[in-house]
Protein backbone atom coordinates (compact mmCIF):
# COMPACT_ATOMS: atom_id res chain seq x y z
CA UNK A 1 0.00 0.00 0.00
CA UNK A 2 1.10 3.57 -0.63
CA UNK A 3 1.85 5.49 2.56
CA UNK A 4 1.05 9.19 2.69
CA UNK A 5 2.98 11.48 5.04
CA UNK A 6 1.74 14.96 5.79
CA UNK A 7 3.64 17.79 7.41
CA UNK A 8 3.30 19.63 9.61
CA UNK A 9 0.80 17.79 11.80
CA UNK A 10 -0.51 21.14 12.98
CA UNK A 11 0.03 24.80 12.19
CA UNK A 12 -1.11 27.97 13.87
CA UNK A 13 -1.33 31.09 11.72
CA UNK A 14 -3.04 34.45 11.56
CA UNK A 15 -5.75 35.71 9.28
CA UNK A 16 -4.17 36.76 6.01
CA UNK A 17 -1.16 34.47 6.35
CA UNK A 18 -0.01 32.10 3.65
CA UNK A 19 -0.12 28.48 4.79
CA UNK A 20 1.51 25.55 3.03
CA UNK A 21 0.94 21.88 3.80
CA UNK A 22 3.12 19.14 2.32
CA UNK A 23 2.15 15.59 1.46
CA UNK A 24 4.66 12.93 0.46
CA UNK A 25 3.84 9.57 -1.07
CA UNK A 26 5.92 6.44 -0.42
CA UNK A 27 5.90 5.79 -4.16
CA UNK A 28 5.00 7.81 -7.20
CA UNK A 29 1.32 8.58 -7.78
CA UNK A 30 1.86 10.84 -10.84
CA UNK A 31 -0.74 13.55 -10.21
CA UNK A 32 -3.44 11.34 -8.73
CA UNK A 33 -3.81 13.20 -5.47
CA UNK A 34 -6.73 14.91 -3.74
CA UNK A 35 -6.99 17.31 -0.83
CA UNK A 36 -9.89 17.54 1.61
CA UNK A 37 -10.94 19.92 4.35
CA UNK A 38 -12.75 18.63 7.41
CA UNK A 39 -14.26 21.00 9.92
CA UNK A 40 -15.05 19.63 13.41
CA UNK A 41 -18.15 17.46 13.43
CA UNK A 42 -18.56 17.67 9.67
CA UNK A 43 -17.95 15.41 6.71
CA UNK A 44 -14.83 16.01 4.62
CA UNK A 45 -15.05 18.34 1.64
CA UNK A 46 -13.10 17.94 -1.57
CA UNK A 47 -10.89 20.96 -2.27
CA UNK A 48 -8.40 19.86 -4.92
CA UNK A 49 -8.35 16.88 -7.28
CA UNK A 50 -5.74 15.65 -9.73
CA UNK A 51 -3.13 17.45 -7.59
CA UNK A 52 -3.90 20.96 -8.82
CA UNK A 53 -7.50 21.21 -10.06
CA UNK A 54 -9.79 23.32 -7.91
CA UNK A 55 -13.10 21.66 -7.11
CA UNK A 56 -16.13 23.68 -8.15
CA UNK A 57 -17.24 26.15 -5.50
CA UNK A 58 -13.95 26.12 -3.58
CA UNK A 59 -12.41 29.57 -3.02
CA UNK A 60 -9.46 30.44 -5.24
CA UNK A 61 -7.20 31.05 -2.22
CA UNK A 62 -6.79 27.27 -2.14
CA UNK A 63 -4.32 25.79 -4.60
CA UNK A 64 -2.49 22.52 -5.07
CA UNK A 65 0.72 21.59 -6.80
CA UNK A 66 3.16 18.76 -7.22
CA UNK A 67 3.53 15.44 -8.94
CA UNK A 68 5.17 12.10 -8.37
CA UNK A 69 5.82 11.84 -4.65
CA UNK A 70 5.66 15.40 -3.33
CA UNK A 71 2.63 17.65 -3.21
CA UNK A 72 1.58 20.86 -1.54
CA UNK A 73 -1.67 22.52 -0.57
CA UNK A 74 -1.44 26.28 -0.22
CA UNK A 75 -3.91 28.66 1.36
CA UNK A 76 -2.82 32.02 0.02
CA UNK A 77 -4.60 34.25 2.54
CA UNK A 78 -5.92 32.40 5.58
CA UNK A 79 -9.51 33.15 6.59
CA UNK A 80 -11.26 32.37 9.89
CA UNK A 81 -13.44 29.74 8.23
CA UNK A 82 -10.32 27.83 7.12
CA UNK A 83 -9.81 26.52 10.65
CA UNK A 84 -10.03 22.78 9.99
CA UNK A 85 -8.05 19.60 9.46
CA UNK A 86 -6.71 19.00 5.95
CA UNK A 87 -6.05 15.57 4.47
CA UNK A 88 -4.31 14.45 1.33
CA UNK A 89 -5.35 11.22 -0.38
CA UNK A 90 -3.62 9.29 -3.13
CA UNK A 91 -6.09 8.07 -5.73
CA UNK A 92 -3.53 6.36 -7.94
CA UNK A 93 -4.05 2.80 -6.78
CA UNK A 94 -6.29 0.90 -4.38
CA UNK A 95 -6.42 1.01 -1.46
CA UNK A 96 -6.74 4.79 -1.70
CA UNK A 97 -4.83 6.03 1.33
CA UNK A 98 -5.05 9.25 3.31
CA UNK A 99 -2.40 11.22 5.08
CA UNK A 100 -2.78 11.60 8.84
CA UNK A 101 -4.03 15.14 8.55
CA UNK A 102 -2.84 18.67 9.29
CA UNK A 103 -4.76 20.77 11.77
CA UNK A 104 -4.85 24.45 10.87
CA UNK A 105 -5.61 26.81 13.73
CA UNK A 106 -6.28 30.50 13.42
CA UNK B 1 -29.68 18.88 -4.40
CA UNK B 2 -26.99 16.22 -4.54
CA UNK B 3 -27.21 14.25 -1.33
CA UNK B 4 -26.06 11.05 0.35
CA UNK B 5 -27.71 9.82 3.52
CA UNK B 6 -26.27 6.95 5.53
CA UNK B 7 -28.22 4.81 7.96
CA UNK B 8 -27.91 1.58 9.90
CA UNK B 9 -25.26 2.48 12.44
CA UNK B 10 -25.52 1.69 16.11
CA UNK B 11 -24.09 -0.22 19.04
CA UNK B 12 -23.18 -3.85 18.35
CA UNK B 13 -21.31 -6.52 20.27
CA UNK B 14 -17.96 -7.86 19.08
CA UNK B 15 -18.38 -10.70 16.62
CA UNK B 16 -21.80 -9.57 15.48
CA UNK B 17 -22.91 -8.06 12.17
CA UNK B 18 -24.30 -4.76 10.97
CA UNK B 19 -25.46 -3.50 7.58
CA UNK B 20 -25.05 0.12 6.61
CA UNK B 21 -27.05 1.75 3.85
CA UNK B 22 -26.47 4.91 1.85
CA UNK B 23 -29.30 6.48 -0.10
CA UNK B 24 -28.43 8.78 -2.99
CA UNK B 25 -30.41 11.59 -4.56
CA UNK B 26 -29.87 14.51 -6.91
CA UNK B 27 -27.51 12.75 -9.33
CA UNK B 28 -27.49 9.80 -11.71
CA UNK B 29 -26.40 7.19 -9.18
CA UNK B 30 -25.70 4.41 -11.68
CA UNK B 31 -23.08 6.51 -13.47
CA UNK B 32 -20.67 6.75 -10.55
CA UNK B 33 -18.35 4.65 -8.46
CA UNK B 34 -19.10 4.80 -4.76
CA UNK B 35 -16.89 4.49 -1.70
CA UNK B 36 -16.97 3.93 2.03
CA UNK B 37 -14.60 5.87 4.30
CA UNK B 38 -14.43 5.62 8.07
CA UNK B 39 -13.05 7.70 10.90
CA UNK B 40 -12.35 6.28 14.34
CA UNK B 41 -13.05 8.64 17.25
CA UNK B 42 -10.43 11.38 17.32
CA UNK B 43 -8.50 9.82 14.43
CA UNK B 44 -7.95 10.46 10.74
CA UNK B 45 -9.75 9.23 7.67
CA UNK B 46 -9.43 5.65 6.45
CA UNK B 47 -10.63 4.57 3.02
CA UNK B 48 -12.55 1.30 3.41
CA UNK B 49 -14.03 0.16 0.12
CA UNK B 50 -15.09 1.07 -3.37
CA UNK B 51 -17.54 -0.31 -5.91
CA UNK B 52 -17.66 0.60 -9.58
CA UNK B 53 -20.80 1.85 -11.28
CA UNK B 54 -21.82 -1.64 -12.44
CA UNK B 55 -20.43 -3.60 -9.45
CA UNK B 56 -17.81 -5.05 -11.77
CA UNK B 57 -14.95 -3.85 -9.60
CA UNK B 58 -15.04 -3.96 -5.81
CA UNK B 59 -12.12 -3.44 -3.45
CA UNK B 60 -11.36 -3.24 0.25
CA UNK B 61 -8.67 -2.14 2.62
CA UNK B 62 -6.81 -5.16 4.00
CA UNK B 63 -8.17 -4.74 7.53
CA UNK B 64 -11.74 -5.49 6.42
CA UNK B 65 -11.16 -8.00 3.61
CA UNK B 66 -13.17 -11.17 4.16
CA UNK B 67 -15.39 -9.48 6.76
CA UNK B 68 -17.01 -6.55 4.92
CA UNK B 69 -18.97 -6.71 1.68
CA UNK B 70 -19.91 -3.69 -0.40
CA UNK B 71 -22.84 -3.83 -2.80
CA UNK B 72 -25.17 -1.47 -4.59
CA UNK B 73 -28.67 -1.44 -6.05
CA UNK B 74 -28.76 1.09 -8.86
CA UNK B 75 -32.54 0.80 -9.21
CA UNK B 76 -32.91 1.85 -5.59
CA UNK B 77 -30.04 4.39 -5.78
CA UNK B 78 -28.54 2.74 -2.74
CA UNK B 79 -25.13 1.61 -1.53
CA UNK B 80 -24.61 -0.98 1.19
CA UNK B 81 -21.85 -2.13 3.53
CA UNK B 82 -22.36 -5.50 5.17
CA UNK B 83 -20.04 -5.76 8.15
CA UNK B 84 -19.49 -9.17 9.74
CA UNK B 85 -17.27 -10.37 12.57
CA UNK B 86 -17.02 -6.85 13.94
CA UNK B 87 -14.25 -5.96 16.36
CA UNK B 88 -13.66 -2.94 18.58
CA UNK B 89 -11.21 -1.72 15.90
CA UNK B 90 -14.19 -1.17 13.59
CA UNK B 91 -15.67 1.47 15.90
CA UNK B 92 -15.88 4.60 13.75
CA UNK B 93 -18.01 7.05 11.90
CA UNK B 94 -18.75 5.58 8.47
CA UNK B 95 -19.20 7.86 5.46
CA UNK B 96 -20.37 6.97 2.01
CA UNK B 97 -18.91 9.11 -0.75
CA UNK B 98 -19.37 9.56 -4.48
CA UNK B 99 -16.49 9.15 -6.87
CA UNK B 100 -15.85 12.25 -8.94
CA UNK B 101 -16.21 12.18 -12.70
CA UNK B 102 -13.67 13.98 -14.85
CA UNK B 103 -10.94 13.36 -12.32
CA UNK B 104 -10.38 11.33 -9.22
CA UNK B 105 -11.46 12.06 -5.69
CA UNK B 106 -14.57 11.93 -3.55
CA UNK B 107 -16.73 14.93 -4.33
CA UNK B 108 -19.93 14.26 -2.40
CA UNK B 109 -20.07 12.88 1.14
CA UNK B 110 -22.88 11.82 3.40
CA UNK B 111 -23.18 13.04 6.97
CA UNK B 112 -21.97 9.70 8.26
CA UNK B 113 -23.34 7.07 10.60
CA UNK B 114 -21.76 5.97 13.86
CA UNK B 115 -20.81 2.36 14.52
CA UNK B 116 -19.75 1.38 18.02
CA UNK B 117 -18.51 -2.15 18.67
CA UNK B 118 -18.53 -2.88 22.37
CA UNK B 119 -19.62 -5.55 24.80
Coordinates of C-alpha atoms in Angstrom, one line a residue:
Chain A
X1 CA 0.0 0.0 0.0
X2 CA 1.1 3.6 -0.6
X3 CA 1.8 5.5 2.6
X4 CA 1.1 9.2 2.7
X5 CA 3.0 11.5 5.0
X6 CA 1.7 15.0 5.8
X7 CA 3.6 17.8 7.4
X8 CA 3.3 19.6 9.6
X9 CA 0.8 17.8 11.8
X10 CA -0.5 21.1 13.0
X11 CA 0.0 24.8 12.2
X12 CA -1.1 28.0 13.9
X13 CA -1.3 31.1 11.7
X14 CA -3.0 34.4 11.6
X15 CA -5.8 35.7 9.3
X16 CA -4.2 36.8 6.0
X17 CA -1.2 34.5 6.3
X18 CA 0.0 32.1 3.7
X19 CA -0.1 28.5 4.8
X20 CA 1.5 25.6 3.0
X21 CA 0.9 21.9 3.8
X22 CA 3.1 19.1 2.3
X23 CA 2.1 15.6 1.5
X24 CA 4.7 12.9 0.5
X25 CA 3.8 9.6 -1.1
X26 CA 5.9 6.4 -0.4
X27 CA 5.9 5.8 -4.2
X28 CA 5.0 7.8 -7.2
X29 CA 1.3 8.6 -7.8
X30 CA 1.9 10.8 -10.8
X31 CA -0.7 13.6 -10.2
X32 CA -3.4 11.3 -8.7
X33 CA -3.8 13.2 -5.5
X34 CA -6.7 14.9 -3.7
X35 CA -7.0 17.3 -0.8
X36 CA -9.9 17.5 1.6
X37 CA -10.9 19.9 4.4
X38 CA -12.8 18.6 7.4
X39 CA -14.3 21.0 9.9
X40 CA -15.0 19.6 13.4
X41 CA -18.1 17.5 13.4
X42 CA -18.6 17.7 9.7
X43 CA -17.9 15.4 6.7
X44 CA -14.8 16.0 4.6
X45 CA -15.1 18.3 1.6
X46 CA -13.1 17.9 -1.6
X47 CA -10.9 21.0 -2.3
X48 CA -8.4 19.9 -4.9
X49 CA -8.4 16.9 -7.3
X50 CA -5.7 15.6 -9.7
X51 CA -3.1 17.4 -7.6
X52 CA -3.9 21.0 -8.8
X53 CA -7.5 21.2 -10.1
X54 CA -9.8 23.3 -7.9
X55 CA -13.1 21.7 -7.1
X56 CA -16.1 23.7 -8.2
X57 CA -17.2 26.2 -5.5
X58 CA -13.9 26.1 -3.6
X59 CA -12.4 29.6 -3.0
X60 CA -9.5 30.4 -5.2
X61 CA -7.2 31.0 -2.2
X62 CA -6.8 27.3 -2.1
X63 CA -4.3 25.8 -4.6
X64 CA -2.5 22.5 -5.1
X65 CA 0.7 21.6 -6.8
X66 CA 3.2 18.8 -7.2
X67 CA 3.5 15.4 -8.9
X68 CA 5.2 12.1 -8.4
X69 CA 5.8 11.8 -4.6
X70 CA 5.7 15.4 -3.3
X71 CA 2.6 17.6 -3.2
X72 CA 1.6 20.9 -1.5
X73 CA -1.7 22.5 -0.6
X74 CA -1.4 26.3 -0.2
X75 CA -3.9 28.7 1.4
X76 CA -2.8 32.0 0.0
X77 CA -4.6 34.2 2.5
X78 CA -5.9 32.4 5.6
X79 CA -9.5 33.2 6.6
X80 CA -11.3 32.4 9.9
X81 CA -13.4 29.7 8.2
X82 CA -10.3 27.8 7.1
X83 CA -9.8 26.5 10.6
X84 CA -10.0 22.8 10.0
X85 CA -8.1 19.6 9.5
X86 CA -6.7 19.0 6.0
X87 CA -6.1 15.6 4.5
X88 CA -4.3 14.4 1.3
X89 CA -5.3 11.2 -0.4
X90 CA -3.6 9.3 -3.1
X91 CA -6.1 8.1 -5.7
X92 CA -3.5 6.4 -7.9
X93 CA -4.1 2.8 -6.8
X94 CA -6.3 0.9 -4.4
X95 CA -6.4 1.0 -1.5
X96 CA -6.7 4.8 -1.7
X97 CA -4.8 6.0 1.3
X98 CA -5.1 9.2 3.3
X99 CA -2.4 11.2 5.1
X100 CA -2.8 11.6 8.8
X101 CA -4.0 15.1 8.5
X102 CA -2.8 18.7 9.3
X103 CA -4.8 20.8 11.8
X104 CA -4.9 24.4 10.9
X105 CA -5.6 26.8 13.7
X106 CA -6.3 30.5 13.4
Chain B
X1 CA -29.7 18.9 -4.4
X2 CA -27.0 16.2 -4.5
X3 CA -27.2 14.2 -1.3
X4 CA -26.1 11.1 0.3
X5 CA -27.7 9.8 3.5
X6 CA -26.3 6.9 5.5
X7 CA -28.2 4.8 8.0
X8 CA -27.9 1.6 9.9
X9 CA -25.3 2.5 12.4
X10 CA -25.5 1.7 16.1
X11 CA -24.1 -0.2 19.0
X12 CA -23.2 -3.8 18.3
X13 CA -21.3 -6.5 20.3
X14 CA -18.0 -7.9 19.1
X15 CA -18.4 -10.7 16.6
X16 CA -21.8 -9.6 15.5
X17 CA -22.9 -8.1 12.2
X18 CA -24.3 -4.8 11.0
X19 CA -25.5 -3.5 7.6
X20 CA -25.0 0.1 6.6
X21 CA -27.1 1.8 3.9
X22 CA -26.5 4.9 1.9
X23 CA -29.3 6.5 -0.1
X24 CA -28.4 8.8 -3.0
X25 CA -30.4 11.6 -4.6
X26 CA -29.9 14.5 -6.9
X27 CA -27.5 12.8 -9.3
X28 CA -27.5 9.8 -11.7
X29 CA -26.4 7.2 -9.2
X30 CA -25.7 4.4 -11.7
X31 CA -23.1 6.5 -13.5
X32 CA -20.7 6.8 -10.5
X33 CA -18.3 4.6 -8.5
X34 CA -19.1 4.8 -4.8
X35 CA -16.9 4.5 -1.7
X36 CA -17.0 3.9 2.0
X37 CA -14.6 5.9 4.3
X38 CA -14.4 5.6 8.1
X39 CA -13.0 7.7 10.9
X40 CA -12.3 6.3 14.3
X41 CA -13.0 8.6 17.2
X42 CA -10.4 11.4 17.3
X43 CA -8.5 9.8 14.4
X44 CA -8.0 10.5 10.7
X45 CA -9.8 9.2 7.7
X46 CA -9.4 5.6 6.5
X47 CA -10.6 4.6 3.0
X48 CA -12.5 1.3 3.4
X49 CA -14.0 0.2 0.1
X50 CA -15.1 1.1 -3.4
X51 CA -17.5 -0.3 -5.9
X52 CA -17.7 0.6 -9.6
X53 CA -20.8 1.9 -11.3
X54 CA -21.8 -1.6 -12.4
X55 CA -20.4 -3.6 -9.4
X56 CA -17.8 -5.1 -11.8
X57 CA -15.0 -3.8 -9.6
X58 CA -15.0 -4.0 -5.8
X59 CA -12.1 -3.4 -3.4
X60 CA -11.4 -3.2 0.2
X61 CA -8.7 -2.1 2.6
X62 CA -6.8 -5.2 4.0
X63 CA -8.2 -4.7 7.5
X64 CA -11.7 -5.5 6.4
X65 CA -11.2 -8.0 3.6
X66 CA -13.2 -11.2 4.2
X67 CA -15.4 -9.5 6.8
X68 CA -17.0 -6.6 4.9
X69 CA -19.0 -6.7 1.7
X70 CA -19.9 -3.7 -0.4
X71 CA -22.8 -3.8 -2.8
X72 CA -25.2 -1.5 -4.6
X73 CA -28.7 -1.4 -6.1
X74 CA -28.8 1.1 -8.9
X75 CA -32.5 0.8 -9.2
X76 CA -32.9 1.8 -5.6
X77 CA -30.0 4.4 -5.8
X78 CA -28.5 2.7 -2.7
X79 CA -25.1 1.6 -1.5
X80 CA -24.6 -1.0 1.2
X81 CA -21.9 -2.1 3.5
X82 CA -22.4 -5.5 5.2
X83 CA -20.0 -5.8 8.1
X84 CA -19.5 -9.2 9.7
X85 CA -17.3 -10.4 12.6
X86 CA -17.0 -6.9 13.9
X87 CA -14.2 -6.0 16.4
X88 CA -13.7 -2.9 18.6
X89 CA -11.2 -1.7 15.9
X90 CA -14.2 -1.2 13.6
X91 CA -15.7 1.5 15.9
X92 CA -15.9 4.6 13.8
X93 CA -18.0 7.1 11.9
X94 CA -18.7 5.6 8.5
X95 CA -19.2 7.9 5.5
X96 CA -20.4 7.0 2.0
X97 CA -18.9 9.1 -0.7
X98 CA -19.4 9.6 -4.5
X99 CA -16.5 9.2 -6.9
X100 CA -15.8 12.2 -8.9
X101 CA -16.2 12.2 -12.7
X102 CA -13.7 14.0 -14.9
X103 CA -10.9 13.4 -12.3
X104 CA -10.4 11.3 -9.2
X105 CA -11.5 12.1 -5.7
X106 CA -14.6 11.9 -3.5
X107 CA -16.7 14.9 -4.3
X108 CA -19.9 14.3 -2.4
X109 CA -20.1 12.9 1.1
X110 CA -22.9 11.8 3.4
X111 CA -23.2 13.0 7.0
X112 CA -22.0 9.7 8.3
X113 CA -23.3 7.1 10.6
X114 CA -21.8 6.0 13.9
X115 CA -20.8 2.4 14.5
X116 CA -19.7 1.4 18.0
X117 CA -18.5 -2.2 18.7
X118 CA -18.5 -2.9 22.4
X119 CA -19.6 -5.6 24.8

